[in-house]
PDB file of C-alpha atoms and ligand atoms in Angstrom:
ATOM      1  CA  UNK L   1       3.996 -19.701 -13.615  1.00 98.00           C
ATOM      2  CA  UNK L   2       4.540 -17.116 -16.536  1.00 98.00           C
ATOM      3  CA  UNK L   3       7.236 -14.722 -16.284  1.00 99.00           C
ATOM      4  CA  UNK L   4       6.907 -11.252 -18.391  1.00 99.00           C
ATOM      5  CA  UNK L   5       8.746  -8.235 -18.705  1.00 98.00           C
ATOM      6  CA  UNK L   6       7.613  -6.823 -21.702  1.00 98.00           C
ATOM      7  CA  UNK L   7       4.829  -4.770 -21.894  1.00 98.00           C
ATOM      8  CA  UNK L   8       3.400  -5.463 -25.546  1.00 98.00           C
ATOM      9  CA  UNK L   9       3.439  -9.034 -24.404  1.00 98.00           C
ATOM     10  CA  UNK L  10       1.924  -9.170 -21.230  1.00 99.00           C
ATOM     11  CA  UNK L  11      -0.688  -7.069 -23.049  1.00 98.00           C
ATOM     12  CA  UNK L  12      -0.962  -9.109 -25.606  1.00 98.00           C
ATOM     13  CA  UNK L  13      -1.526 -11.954 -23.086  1.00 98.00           C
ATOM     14  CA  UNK L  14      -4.279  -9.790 -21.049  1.00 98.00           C
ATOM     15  CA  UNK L  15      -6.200  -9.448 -24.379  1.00 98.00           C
ATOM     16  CA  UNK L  16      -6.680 -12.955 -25.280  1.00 98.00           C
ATOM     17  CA  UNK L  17      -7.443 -13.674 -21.408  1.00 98.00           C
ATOM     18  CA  UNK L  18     -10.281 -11.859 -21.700  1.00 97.00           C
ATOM     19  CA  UNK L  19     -11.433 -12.581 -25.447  1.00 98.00           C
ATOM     20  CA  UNK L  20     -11.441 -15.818 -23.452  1.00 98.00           C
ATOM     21  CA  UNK L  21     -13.623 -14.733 -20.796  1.00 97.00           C
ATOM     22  CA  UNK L  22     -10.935 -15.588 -18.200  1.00 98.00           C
ATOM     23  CA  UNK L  23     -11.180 -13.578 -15.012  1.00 98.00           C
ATOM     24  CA  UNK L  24      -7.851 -11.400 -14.318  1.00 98.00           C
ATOM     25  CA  UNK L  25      -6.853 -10.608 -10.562  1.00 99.00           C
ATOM     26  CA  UNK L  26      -4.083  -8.211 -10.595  1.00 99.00           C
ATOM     27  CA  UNK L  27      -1.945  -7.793  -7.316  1.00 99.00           C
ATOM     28  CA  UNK L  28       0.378  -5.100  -7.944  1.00 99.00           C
ATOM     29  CA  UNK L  29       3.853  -4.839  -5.708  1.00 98.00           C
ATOM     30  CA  UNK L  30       6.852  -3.416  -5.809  1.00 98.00           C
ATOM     31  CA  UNK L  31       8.713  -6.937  -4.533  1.00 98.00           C
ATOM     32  CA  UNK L  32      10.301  -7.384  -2.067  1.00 98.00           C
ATOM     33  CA  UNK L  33       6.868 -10.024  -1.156  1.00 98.00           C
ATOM     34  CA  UNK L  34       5.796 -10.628   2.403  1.00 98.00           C
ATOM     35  CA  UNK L  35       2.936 -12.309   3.926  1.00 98.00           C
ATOM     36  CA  UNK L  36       0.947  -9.493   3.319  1.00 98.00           C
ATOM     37  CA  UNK L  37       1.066  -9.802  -0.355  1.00 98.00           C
ATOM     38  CA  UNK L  38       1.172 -13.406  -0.390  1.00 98.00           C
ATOM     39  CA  UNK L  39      -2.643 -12.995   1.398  1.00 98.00           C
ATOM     40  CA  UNK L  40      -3.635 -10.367  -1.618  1.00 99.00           C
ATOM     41  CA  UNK L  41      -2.302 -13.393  -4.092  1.00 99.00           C
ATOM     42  CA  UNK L  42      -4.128 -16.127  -2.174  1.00 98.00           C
ATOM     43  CA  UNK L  43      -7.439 -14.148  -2.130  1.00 98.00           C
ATOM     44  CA  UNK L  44      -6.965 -13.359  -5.795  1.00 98.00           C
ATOM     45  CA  UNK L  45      -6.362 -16.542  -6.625  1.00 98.00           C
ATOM     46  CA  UNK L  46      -9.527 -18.221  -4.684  1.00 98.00           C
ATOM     47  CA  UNK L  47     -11.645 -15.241  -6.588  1.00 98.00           C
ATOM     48  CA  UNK L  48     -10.136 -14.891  -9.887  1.00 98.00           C
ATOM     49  CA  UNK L  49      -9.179 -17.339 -12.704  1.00 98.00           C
ATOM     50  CA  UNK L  50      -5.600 -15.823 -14.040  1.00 98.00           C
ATOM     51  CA  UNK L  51      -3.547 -14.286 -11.105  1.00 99.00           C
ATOM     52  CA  UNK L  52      -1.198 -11.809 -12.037  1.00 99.00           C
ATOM     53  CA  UNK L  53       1.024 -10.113  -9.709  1.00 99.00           C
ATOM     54  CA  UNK L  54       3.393  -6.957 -11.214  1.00 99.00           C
ATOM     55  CA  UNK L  55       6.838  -6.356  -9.334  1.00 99.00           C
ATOM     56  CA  UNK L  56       7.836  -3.366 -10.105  1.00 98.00           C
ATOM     57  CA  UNK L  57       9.673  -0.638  -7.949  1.00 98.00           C
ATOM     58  CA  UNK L  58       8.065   2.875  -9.452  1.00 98.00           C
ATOM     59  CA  UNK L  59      10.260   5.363  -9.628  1.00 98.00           C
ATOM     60  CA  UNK L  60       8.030   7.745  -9.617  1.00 98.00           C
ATOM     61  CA  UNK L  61       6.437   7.616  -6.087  1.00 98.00           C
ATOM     62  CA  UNK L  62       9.466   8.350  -4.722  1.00 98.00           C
ATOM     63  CA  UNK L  63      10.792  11.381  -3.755  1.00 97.00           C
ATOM     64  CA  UNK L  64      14.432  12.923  -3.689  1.00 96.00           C
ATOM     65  CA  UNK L  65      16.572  11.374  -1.346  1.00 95.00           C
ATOM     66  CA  UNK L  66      13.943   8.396  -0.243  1.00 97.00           C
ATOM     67  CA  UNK L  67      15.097   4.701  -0.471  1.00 97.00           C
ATOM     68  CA  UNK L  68      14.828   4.525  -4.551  1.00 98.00           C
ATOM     69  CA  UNK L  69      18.208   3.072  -4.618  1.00 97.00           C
ATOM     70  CA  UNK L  70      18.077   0.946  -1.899  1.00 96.00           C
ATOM     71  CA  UNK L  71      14.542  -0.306  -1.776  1.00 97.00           C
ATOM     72  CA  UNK L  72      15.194  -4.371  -1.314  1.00 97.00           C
ATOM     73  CA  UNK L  73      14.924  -5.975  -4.855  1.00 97.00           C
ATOM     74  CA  UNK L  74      14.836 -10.079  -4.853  1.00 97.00           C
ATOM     75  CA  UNK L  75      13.556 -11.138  -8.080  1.00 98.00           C
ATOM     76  CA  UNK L  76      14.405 -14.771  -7.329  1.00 98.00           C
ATOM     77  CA  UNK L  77      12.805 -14.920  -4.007  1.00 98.00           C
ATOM     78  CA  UNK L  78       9.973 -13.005  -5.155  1.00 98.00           C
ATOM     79  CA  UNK L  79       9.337 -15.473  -8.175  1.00 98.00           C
ATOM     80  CA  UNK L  80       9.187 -18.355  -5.389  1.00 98.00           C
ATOM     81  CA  UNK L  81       6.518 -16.558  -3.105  1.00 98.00           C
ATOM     82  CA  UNK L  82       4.648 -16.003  -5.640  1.00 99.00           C
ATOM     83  CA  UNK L  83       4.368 -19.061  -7.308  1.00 98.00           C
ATOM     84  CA  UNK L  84       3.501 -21.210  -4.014  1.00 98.00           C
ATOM     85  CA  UNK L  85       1.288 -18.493  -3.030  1.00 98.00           C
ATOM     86  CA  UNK L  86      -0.919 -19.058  -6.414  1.00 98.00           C
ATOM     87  CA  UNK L  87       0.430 -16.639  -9.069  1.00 99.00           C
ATOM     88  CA  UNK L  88      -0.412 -17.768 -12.738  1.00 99.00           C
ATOM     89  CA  UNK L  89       1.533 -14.871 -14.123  1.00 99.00           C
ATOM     90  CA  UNK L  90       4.542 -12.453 -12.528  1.00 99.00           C
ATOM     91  CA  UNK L  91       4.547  -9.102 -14.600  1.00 99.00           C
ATOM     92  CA  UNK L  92       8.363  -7.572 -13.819  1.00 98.00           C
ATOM     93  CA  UNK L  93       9.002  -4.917 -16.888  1.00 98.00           C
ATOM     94  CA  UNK L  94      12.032  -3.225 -17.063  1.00 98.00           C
ATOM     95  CA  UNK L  95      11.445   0.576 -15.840  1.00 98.00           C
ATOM     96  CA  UNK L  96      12.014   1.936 -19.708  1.00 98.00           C
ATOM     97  CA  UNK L  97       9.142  -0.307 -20.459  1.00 98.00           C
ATOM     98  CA  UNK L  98       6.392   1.411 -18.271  1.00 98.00           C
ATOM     99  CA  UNK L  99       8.330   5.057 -18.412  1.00 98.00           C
ATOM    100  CA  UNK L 100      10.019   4.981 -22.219  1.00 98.00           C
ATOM    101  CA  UNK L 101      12.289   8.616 -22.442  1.00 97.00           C
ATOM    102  CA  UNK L 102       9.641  10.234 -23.764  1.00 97.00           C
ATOM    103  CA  UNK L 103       6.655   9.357 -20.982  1.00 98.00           C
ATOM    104  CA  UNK L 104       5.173  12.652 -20.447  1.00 98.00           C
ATOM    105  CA  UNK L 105       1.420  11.743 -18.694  1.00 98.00           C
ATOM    106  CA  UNK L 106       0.789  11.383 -15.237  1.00 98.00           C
ATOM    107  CA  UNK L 107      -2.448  11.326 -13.294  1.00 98.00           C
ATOM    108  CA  UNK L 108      -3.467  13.216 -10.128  1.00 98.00           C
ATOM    109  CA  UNK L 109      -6.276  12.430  -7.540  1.00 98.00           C
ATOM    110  CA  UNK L 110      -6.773  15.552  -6.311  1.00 98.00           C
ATOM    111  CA  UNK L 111      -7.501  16.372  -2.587  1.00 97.00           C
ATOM    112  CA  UNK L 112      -7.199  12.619  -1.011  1.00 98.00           C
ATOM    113  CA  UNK L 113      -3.474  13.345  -2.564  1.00 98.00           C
ATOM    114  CA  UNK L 114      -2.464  16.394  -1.064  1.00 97.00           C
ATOM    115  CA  UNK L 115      -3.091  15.565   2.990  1.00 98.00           C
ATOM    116  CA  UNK L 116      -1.238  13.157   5.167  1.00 98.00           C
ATOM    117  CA  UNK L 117       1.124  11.126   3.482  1.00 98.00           C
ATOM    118  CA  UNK L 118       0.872  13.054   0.561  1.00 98.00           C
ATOM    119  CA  UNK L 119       1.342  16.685   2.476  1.00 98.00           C
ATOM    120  CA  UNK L 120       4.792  14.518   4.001  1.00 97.00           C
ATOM    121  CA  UNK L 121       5.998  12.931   0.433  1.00 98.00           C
ATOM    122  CA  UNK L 122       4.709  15.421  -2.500  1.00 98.00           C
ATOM    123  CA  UNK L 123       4.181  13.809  -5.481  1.00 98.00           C
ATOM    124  CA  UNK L 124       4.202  10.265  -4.351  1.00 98.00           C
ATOM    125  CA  UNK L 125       0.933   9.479  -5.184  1.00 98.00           C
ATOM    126  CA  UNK L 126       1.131  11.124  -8.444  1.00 98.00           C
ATOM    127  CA  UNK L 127       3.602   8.265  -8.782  1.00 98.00           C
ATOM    128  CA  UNK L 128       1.102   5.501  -7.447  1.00 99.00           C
ATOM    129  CA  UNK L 129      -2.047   6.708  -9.701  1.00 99.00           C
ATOM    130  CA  UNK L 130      -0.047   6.959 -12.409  1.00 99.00           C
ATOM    131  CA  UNK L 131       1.648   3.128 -12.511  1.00 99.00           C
ATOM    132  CA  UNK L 132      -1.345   2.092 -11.100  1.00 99.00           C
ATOM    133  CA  UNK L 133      -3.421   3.729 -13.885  1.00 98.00           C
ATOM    134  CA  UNK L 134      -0.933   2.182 -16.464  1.00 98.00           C
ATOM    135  CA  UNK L 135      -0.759  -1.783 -14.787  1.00 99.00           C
ATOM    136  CA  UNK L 136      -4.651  -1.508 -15.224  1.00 99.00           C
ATOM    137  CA  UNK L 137      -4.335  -0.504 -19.239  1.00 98.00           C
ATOM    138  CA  UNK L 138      -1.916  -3.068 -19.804  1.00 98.00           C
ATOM    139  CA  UNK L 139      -3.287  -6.040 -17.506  1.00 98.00           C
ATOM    140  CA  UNK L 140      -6.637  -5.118 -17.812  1.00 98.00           C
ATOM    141  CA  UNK L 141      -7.460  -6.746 -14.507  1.00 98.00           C
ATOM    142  CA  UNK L 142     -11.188  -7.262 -13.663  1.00 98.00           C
ATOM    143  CA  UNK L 143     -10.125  -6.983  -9.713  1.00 98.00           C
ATOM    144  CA  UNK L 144      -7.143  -5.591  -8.298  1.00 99.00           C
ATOM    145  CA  UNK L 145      -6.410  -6.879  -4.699  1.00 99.00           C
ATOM    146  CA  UNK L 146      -5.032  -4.168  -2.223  1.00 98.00           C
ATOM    147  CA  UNK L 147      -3.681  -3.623   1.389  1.00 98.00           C
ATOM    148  CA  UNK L 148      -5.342  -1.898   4.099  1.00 98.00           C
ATOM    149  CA  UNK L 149      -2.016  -1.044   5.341  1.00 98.00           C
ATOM    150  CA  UNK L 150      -1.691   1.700   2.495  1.00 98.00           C
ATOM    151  CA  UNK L 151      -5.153   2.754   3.196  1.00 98.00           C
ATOM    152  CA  UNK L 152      -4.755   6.406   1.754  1.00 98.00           C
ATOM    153  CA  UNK L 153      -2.723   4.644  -1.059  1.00 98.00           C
ATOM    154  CA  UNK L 154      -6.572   2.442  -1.260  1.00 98.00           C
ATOM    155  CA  UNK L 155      -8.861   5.000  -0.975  1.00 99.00           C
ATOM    156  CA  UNK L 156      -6.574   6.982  -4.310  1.00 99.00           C
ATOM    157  CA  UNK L 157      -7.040   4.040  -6.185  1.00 99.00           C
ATOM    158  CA  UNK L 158     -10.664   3.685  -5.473  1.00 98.00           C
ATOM    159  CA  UNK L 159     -11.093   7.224  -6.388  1.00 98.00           C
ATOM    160  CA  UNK L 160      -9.231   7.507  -9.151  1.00 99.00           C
ATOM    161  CA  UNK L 161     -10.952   4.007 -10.670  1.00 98.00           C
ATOM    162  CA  UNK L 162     -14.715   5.331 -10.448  1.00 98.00           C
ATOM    163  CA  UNK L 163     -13.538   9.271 -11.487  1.00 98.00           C
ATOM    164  CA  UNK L 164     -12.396   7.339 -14.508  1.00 98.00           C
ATOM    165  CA  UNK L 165     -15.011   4.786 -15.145  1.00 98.00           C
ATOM    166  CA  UNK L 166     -11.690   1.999 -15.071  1.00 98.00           C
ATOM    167  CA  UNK L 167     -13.672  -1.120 -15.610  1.00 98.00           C
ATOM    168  CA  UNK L 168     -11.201  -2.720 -12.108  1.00 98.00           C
ATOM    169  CA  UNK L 169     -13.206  -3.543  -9.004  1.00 98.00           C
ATOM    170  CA  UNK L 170     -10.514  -2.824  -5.851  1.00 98.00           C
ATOM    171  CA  UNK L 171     -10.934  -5.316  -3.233  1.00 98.00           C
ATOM    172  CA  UNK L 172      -9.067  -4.025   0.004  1.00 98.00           C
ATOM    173  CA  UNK L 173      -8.091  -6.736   2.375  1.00 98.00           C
ATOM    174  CA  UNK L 174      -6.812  -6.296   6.254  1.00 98.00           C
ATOM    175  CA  UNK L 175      -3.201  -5.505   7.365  1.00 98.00           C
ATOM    176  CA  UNK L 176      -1.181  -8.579   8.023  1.00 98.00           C
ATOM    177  CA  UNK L 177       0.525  -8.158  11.387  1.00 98.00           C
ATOM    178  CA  UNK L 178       3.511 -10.281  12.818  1.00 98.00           C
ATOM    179  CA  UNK L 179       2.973 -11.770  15.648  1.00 98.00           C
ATOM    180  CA  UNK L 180       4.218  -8.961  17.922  1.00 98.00           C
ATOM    181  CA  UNK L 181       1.337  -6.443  16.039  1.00 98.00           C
ATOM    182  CA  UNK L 182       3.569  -4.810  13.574  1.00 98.00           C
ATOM    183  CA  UNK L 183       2.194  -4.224  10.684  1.00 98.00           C
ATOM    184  CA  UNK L 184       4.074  -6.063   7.629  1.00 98.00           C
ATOM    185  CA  UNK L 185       6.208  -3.875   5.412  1.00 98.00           C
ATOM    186  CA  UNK L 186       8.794  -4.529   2.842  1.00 96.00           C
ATOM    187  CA  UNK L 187      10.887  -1.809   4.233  1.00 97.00           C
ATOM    188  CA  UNK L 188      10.698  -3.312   7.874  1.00 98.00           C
ATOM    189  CA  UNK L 189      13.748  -5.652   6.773  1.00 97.00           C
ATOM    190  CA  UNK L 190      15.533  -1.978   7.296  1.00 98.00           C
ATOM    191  CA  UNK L 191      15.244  -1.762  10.879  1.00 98.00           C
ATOM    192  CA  UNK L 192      17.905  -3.295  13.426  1.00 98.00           C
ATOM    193  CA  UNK L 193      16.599  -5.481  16.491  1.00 98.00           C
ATOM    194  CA  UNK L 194      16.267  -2.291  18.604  1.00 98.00           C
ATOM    195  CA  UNK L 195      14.277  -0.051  16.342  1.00 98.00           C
ATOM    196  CA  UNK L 196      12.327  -3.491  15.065  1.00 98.00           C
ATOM    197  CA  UNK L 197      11.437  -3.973  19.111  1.00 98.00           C
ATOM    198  CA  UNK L 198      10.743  -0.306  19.333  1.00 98.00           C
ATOM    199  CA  UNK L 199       8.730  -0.126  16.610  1.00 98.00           C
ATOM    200  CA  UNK L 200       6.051  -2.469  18.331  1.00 98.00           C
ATOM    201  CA  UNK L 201       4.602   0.722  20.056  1.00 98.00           C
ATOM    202  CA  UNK L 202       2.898   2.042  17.100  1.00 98.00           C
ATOM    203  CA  UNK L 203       0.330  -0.827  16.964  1.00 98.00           C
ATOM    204  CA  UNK L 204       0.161  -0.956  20.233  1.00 98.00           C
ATOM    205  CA  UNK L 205      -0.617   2.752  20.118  1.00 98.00           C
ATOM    206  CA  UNK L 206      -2.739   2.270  17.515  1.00 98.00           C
ATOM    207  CA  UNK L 207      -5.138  -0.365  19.347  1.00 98.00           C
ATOM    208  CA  UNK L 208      -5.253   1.424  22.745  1.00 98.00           C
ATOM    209  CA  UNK L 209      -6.367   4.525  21.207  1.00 98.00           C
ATOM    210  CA  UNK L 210      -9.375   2.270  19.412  1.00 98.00           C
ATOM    211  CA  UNK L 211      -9.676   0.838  22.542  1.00 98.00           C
ATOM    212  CA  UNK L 212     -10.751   4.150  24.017  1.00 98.00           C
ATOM    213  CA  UNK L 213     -12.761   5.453  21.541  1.00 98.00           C
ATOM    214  CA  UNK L 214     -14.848   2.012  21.708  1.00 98.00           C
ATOM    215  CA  UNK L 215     -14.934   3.033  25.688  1.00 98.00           C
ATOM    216  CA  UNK L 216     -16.156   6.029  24.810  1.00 98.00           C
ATOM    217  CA  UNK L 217     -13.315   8.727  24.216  1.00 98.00           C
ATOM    218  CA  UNK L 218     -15.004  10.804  21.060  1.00 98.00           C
ATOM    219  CA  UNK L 219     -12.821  13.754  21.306  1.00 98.00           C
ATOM    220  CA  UNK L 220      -9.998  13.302  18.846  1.00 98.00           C
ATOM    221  CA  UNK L 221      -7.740  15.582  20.407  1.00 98.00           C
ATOM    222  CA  UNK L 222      -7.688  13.725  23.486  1.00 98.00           C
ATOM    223  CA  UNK L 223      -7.509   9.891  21.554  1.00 98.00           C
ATOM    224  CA  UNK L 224      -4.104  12.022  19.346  1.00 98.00           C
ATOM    225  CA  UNK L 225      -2.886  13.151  22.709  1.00 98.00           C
ATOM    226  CA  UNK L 226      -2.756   9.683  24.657  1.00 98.00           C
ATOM    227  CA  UNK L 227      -1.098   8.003  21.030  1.00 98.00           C
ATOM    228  CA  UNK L 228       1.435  10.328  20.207  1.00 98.00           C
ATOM    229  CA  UNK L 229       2.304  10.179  24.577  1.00 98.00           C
ATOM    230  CA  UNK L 230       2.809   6.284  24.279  1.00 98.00           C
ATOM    231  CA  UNK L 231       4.683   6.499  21.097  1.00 98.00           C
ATOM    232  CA  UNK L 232       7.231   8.917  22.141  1.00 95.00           C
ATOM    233  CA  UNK L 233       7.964   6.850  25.092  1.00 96.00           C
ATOM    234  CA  UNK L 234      10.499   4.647  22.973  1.00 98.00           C
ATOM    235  CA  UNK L 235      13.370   7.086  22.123  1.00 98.00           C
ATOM    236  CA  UNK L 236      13.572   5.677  18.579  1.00 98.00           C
ATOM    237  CA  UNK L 237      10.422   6.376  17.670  1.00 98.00           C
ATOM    238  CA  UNK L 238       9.813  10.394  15.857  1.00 98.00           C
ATOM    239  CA  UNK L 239       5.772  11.029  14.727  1.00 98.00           C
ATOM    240  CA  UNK L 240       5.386  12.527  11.583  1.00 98.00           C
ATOM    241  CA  UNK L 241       1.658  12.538  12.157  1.00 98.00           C
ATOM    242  CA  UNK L 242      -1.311  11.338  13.647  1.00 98.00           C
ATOM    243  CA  UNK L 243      -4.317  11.557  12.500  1.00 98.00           C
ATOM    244  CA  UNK L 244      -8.280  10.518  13.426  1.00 98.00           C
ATOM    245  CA  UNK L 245     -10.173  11.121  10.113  1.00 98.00           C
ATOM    246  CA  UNK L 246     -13.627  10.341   8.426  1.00 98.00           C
ATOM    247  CA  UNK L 247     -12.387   6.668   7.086  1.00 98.00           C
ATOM    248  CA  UNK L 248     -14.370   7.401   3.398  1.00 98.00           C
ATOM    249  CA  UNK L 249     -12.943  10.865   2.977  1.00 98.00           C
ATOM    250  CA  UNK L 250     -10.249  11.383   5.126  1.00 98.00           C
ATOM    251  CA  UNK L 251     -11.169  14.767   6.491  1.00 98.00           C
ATOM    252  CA  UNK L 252     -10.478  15.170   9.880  1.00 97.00           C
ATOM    253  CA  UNK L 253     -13.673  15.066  12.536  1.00 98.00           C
ATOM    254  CA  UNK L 254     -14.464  17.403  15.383  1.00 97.00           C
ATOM    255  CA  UNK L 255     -16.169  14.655  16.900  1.00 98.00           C
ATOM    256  CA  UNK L 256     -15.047  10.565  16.498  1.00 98.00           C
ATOM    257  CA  UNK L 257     -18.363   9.497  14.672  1.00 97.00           C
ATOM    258  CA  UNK L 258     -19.278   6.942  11.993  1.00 98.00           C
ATOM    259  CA  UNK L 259     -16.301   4.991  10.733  1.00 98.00           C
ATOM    260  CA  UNK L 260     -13.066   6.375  12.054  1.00 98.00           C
ATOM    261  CA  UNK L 261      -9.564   5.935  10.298  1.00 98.00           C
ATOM    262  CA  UNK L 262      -6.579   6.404  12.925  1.00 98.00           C
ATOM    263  CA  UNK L 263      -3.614   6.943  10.755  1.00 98.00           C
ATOM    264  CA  UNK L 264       0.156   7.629  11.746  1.00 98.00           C
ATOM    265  CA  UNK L 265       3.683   7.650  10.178  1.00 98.00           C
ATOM    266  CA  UNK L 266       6.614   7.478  12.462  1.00 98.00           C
ATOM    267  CA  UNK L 267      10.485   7.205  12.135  1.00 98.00           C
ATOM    268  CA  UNK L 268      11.828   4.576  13.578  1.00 98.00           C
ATOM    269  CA  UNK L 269      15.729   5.221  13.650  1.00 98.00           C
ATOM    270  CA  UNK L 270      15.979   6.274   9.740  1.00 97.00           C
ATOM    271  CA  UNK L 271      12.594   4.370   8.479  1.00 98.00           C
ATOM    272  CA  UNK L 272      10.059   5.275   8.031  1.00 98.00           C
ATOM    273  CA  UNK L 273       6.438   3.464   8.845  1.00 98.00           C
ATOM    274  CA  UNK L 274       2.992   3.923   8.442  1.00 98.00           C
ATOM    275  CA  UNK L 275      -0.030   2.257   9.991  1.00 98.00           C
ATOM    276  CA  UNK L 276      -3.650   1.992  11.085  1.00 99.00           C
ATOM    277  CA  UNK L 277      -6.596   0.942  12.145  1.00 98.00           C
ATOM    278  CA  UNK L 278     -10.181   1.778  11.733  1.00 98.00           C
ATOM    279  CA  UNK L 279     -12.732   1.775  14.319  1.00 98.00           C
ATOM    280  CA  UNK L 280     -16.676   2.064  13.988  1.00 98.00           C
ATOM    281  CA  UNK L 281     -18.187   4.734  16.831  1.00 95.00           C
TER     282      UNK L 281
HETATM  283  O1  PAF N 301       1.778  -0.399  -2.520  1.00 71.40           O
HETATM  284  C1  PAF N 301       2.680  -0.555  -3.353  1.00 71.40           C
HETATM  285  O2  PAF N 301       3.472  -1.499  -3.293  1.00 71.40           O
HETATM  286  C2  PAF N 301       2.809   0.437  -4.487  1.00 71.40           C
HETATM  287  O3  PAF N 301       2.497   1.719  -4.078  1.00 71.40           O
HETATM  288  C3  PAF N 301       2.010   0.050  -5.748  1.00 71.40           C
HETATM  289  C4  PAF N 301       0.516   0.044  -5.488  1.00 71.40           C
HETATM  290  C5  PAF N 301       2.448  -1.328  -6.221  1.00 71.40           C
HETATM  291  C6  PAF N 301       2.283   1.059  -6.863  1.00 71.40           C
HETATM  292  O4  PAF N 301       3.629   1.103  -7.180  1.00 71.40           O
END
């Protein structure tokens, strides 16, 4: 496995990769790997010839006074997942070399940007388009492999990828779960044994309210009502929303119909989580 931090090089390398006519599967991650990413390497690397997976903590999706600082960096560990999981190439620039001093372009999805997690942290997927947008120029990746877990995260790249005719097909593969349900996260590490056990009730949440629906609960209200009652019965737990939502666009339904996208962020203690799950009506 290749490691390369500087940009010019690994574009370099993309180039002759595909002069070559070697697929590229890109899995982009901020470190800090867990079995979820390790499944977005493995899939890339049963699909595509040259795996590359960029770590790389963006400044820019983050916000004042989130965990910039203190989001969990392990380049070592990292470089070990990702090798056994099937990685032909780690991309891990420096931040100067995606965002030199004078980096003054950015790209917007608007709409899909501005509700739910991007109403609670503005700007953050400016952030994500953007280094997204720019890991595409300079690994020129013919699929990029994302989670379901960041499913309005997903649904921006997706967007932003066809409103810019990026030549990148985005392959979006299921939330890996621990054994208890909860969804795998690199900021998860952040919770202590109490919040982690507490923090069970938003998948469980989650399913039940699928549950109904599939039983035949269609009024969204009533679904929000019975998840946000369960989740606020473990005292660590504080919603920040919950939504039921058309699963392609995201806007919200008077009645659950078609493919439905339940979606919630909740503190647990001083972390923050998101999740969800799609159902079919
Ligand atoms: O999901 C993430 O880890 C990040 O938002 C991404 C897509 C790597 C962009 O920084």
């Amino acid at each position: 496995m290749r490691v390369i931090k500087q940009t010019s090089e690994m574009a370099r390398t993309a180039g002759a990769l595909r002069r070559a006519h070697q697929t590229i599967g890109l899995v982009p991650t901020m470190g800090a790997l867990h079995d979820g990413h390790l499944s977005l390497i493995r899939a890339a690397a049963k699909q595509t010839r040259v795996v590359v997976v960029s770590l790389f903590v963006n400044p820019l999706q983050f916000g004042p006074g989130e965990d910039y600082d203190g989001y969990p960096r392990d380049l070592k560990q990292d470089l070990n997942l990702a090798k056994a999981a099937g990685t032909d190439i780690v991309f891990a620039p420096h931040v100067s070399q995606i965002y030199p001093a004078d980096f003054s372009t950015s790209v917007q999805v608007d709409g899909l940007s501005d509700i739910l997690e991007g109403q609670a942290r503005p700007g953050h997927f400016r952030g994500v388009a953007t280094v997204v947008m720019k890991l595409f120029q300079i690994v020129q990746p013919m699929v990029a492999y994302v989670g379901q877990k960041d499913y309005q995260q997903a649904l921006i790249i997706q967007r932003m990828v066809k409103d810019l005719g990026i030549p990148t097909a985005i392959r979006l593969l299921p939330t890996v779960r621990e054994p208890d349900g909860l969804a795998m996260s690199s900021r998860n590490r952040y919770l202590n044994p109490e919040e982690r056990r507490q923090a069970t009730v938003i998948t469980r949440a989650l399913r039940e309210a699928a549950d109904g629906i599939r039983a035949g609960e269609h009024n969204p209200k009533t679904v929000a009502d019975a998840l946000r009652h369960l989740m606020t019965r473990e005292p660590l737990v504080r919603i920040d929303y919950v939504a039921l939502v058309n699963a392609r666009t995201l806007a919200p339904l008077p009645r659950l119909t078609g493919r439905v996208a339940i979606l919630t962020a909740a503190w647990v203690g001083t972390t923050r989580l998101i999740d969800n799950i799609l159902v079919d009506v």
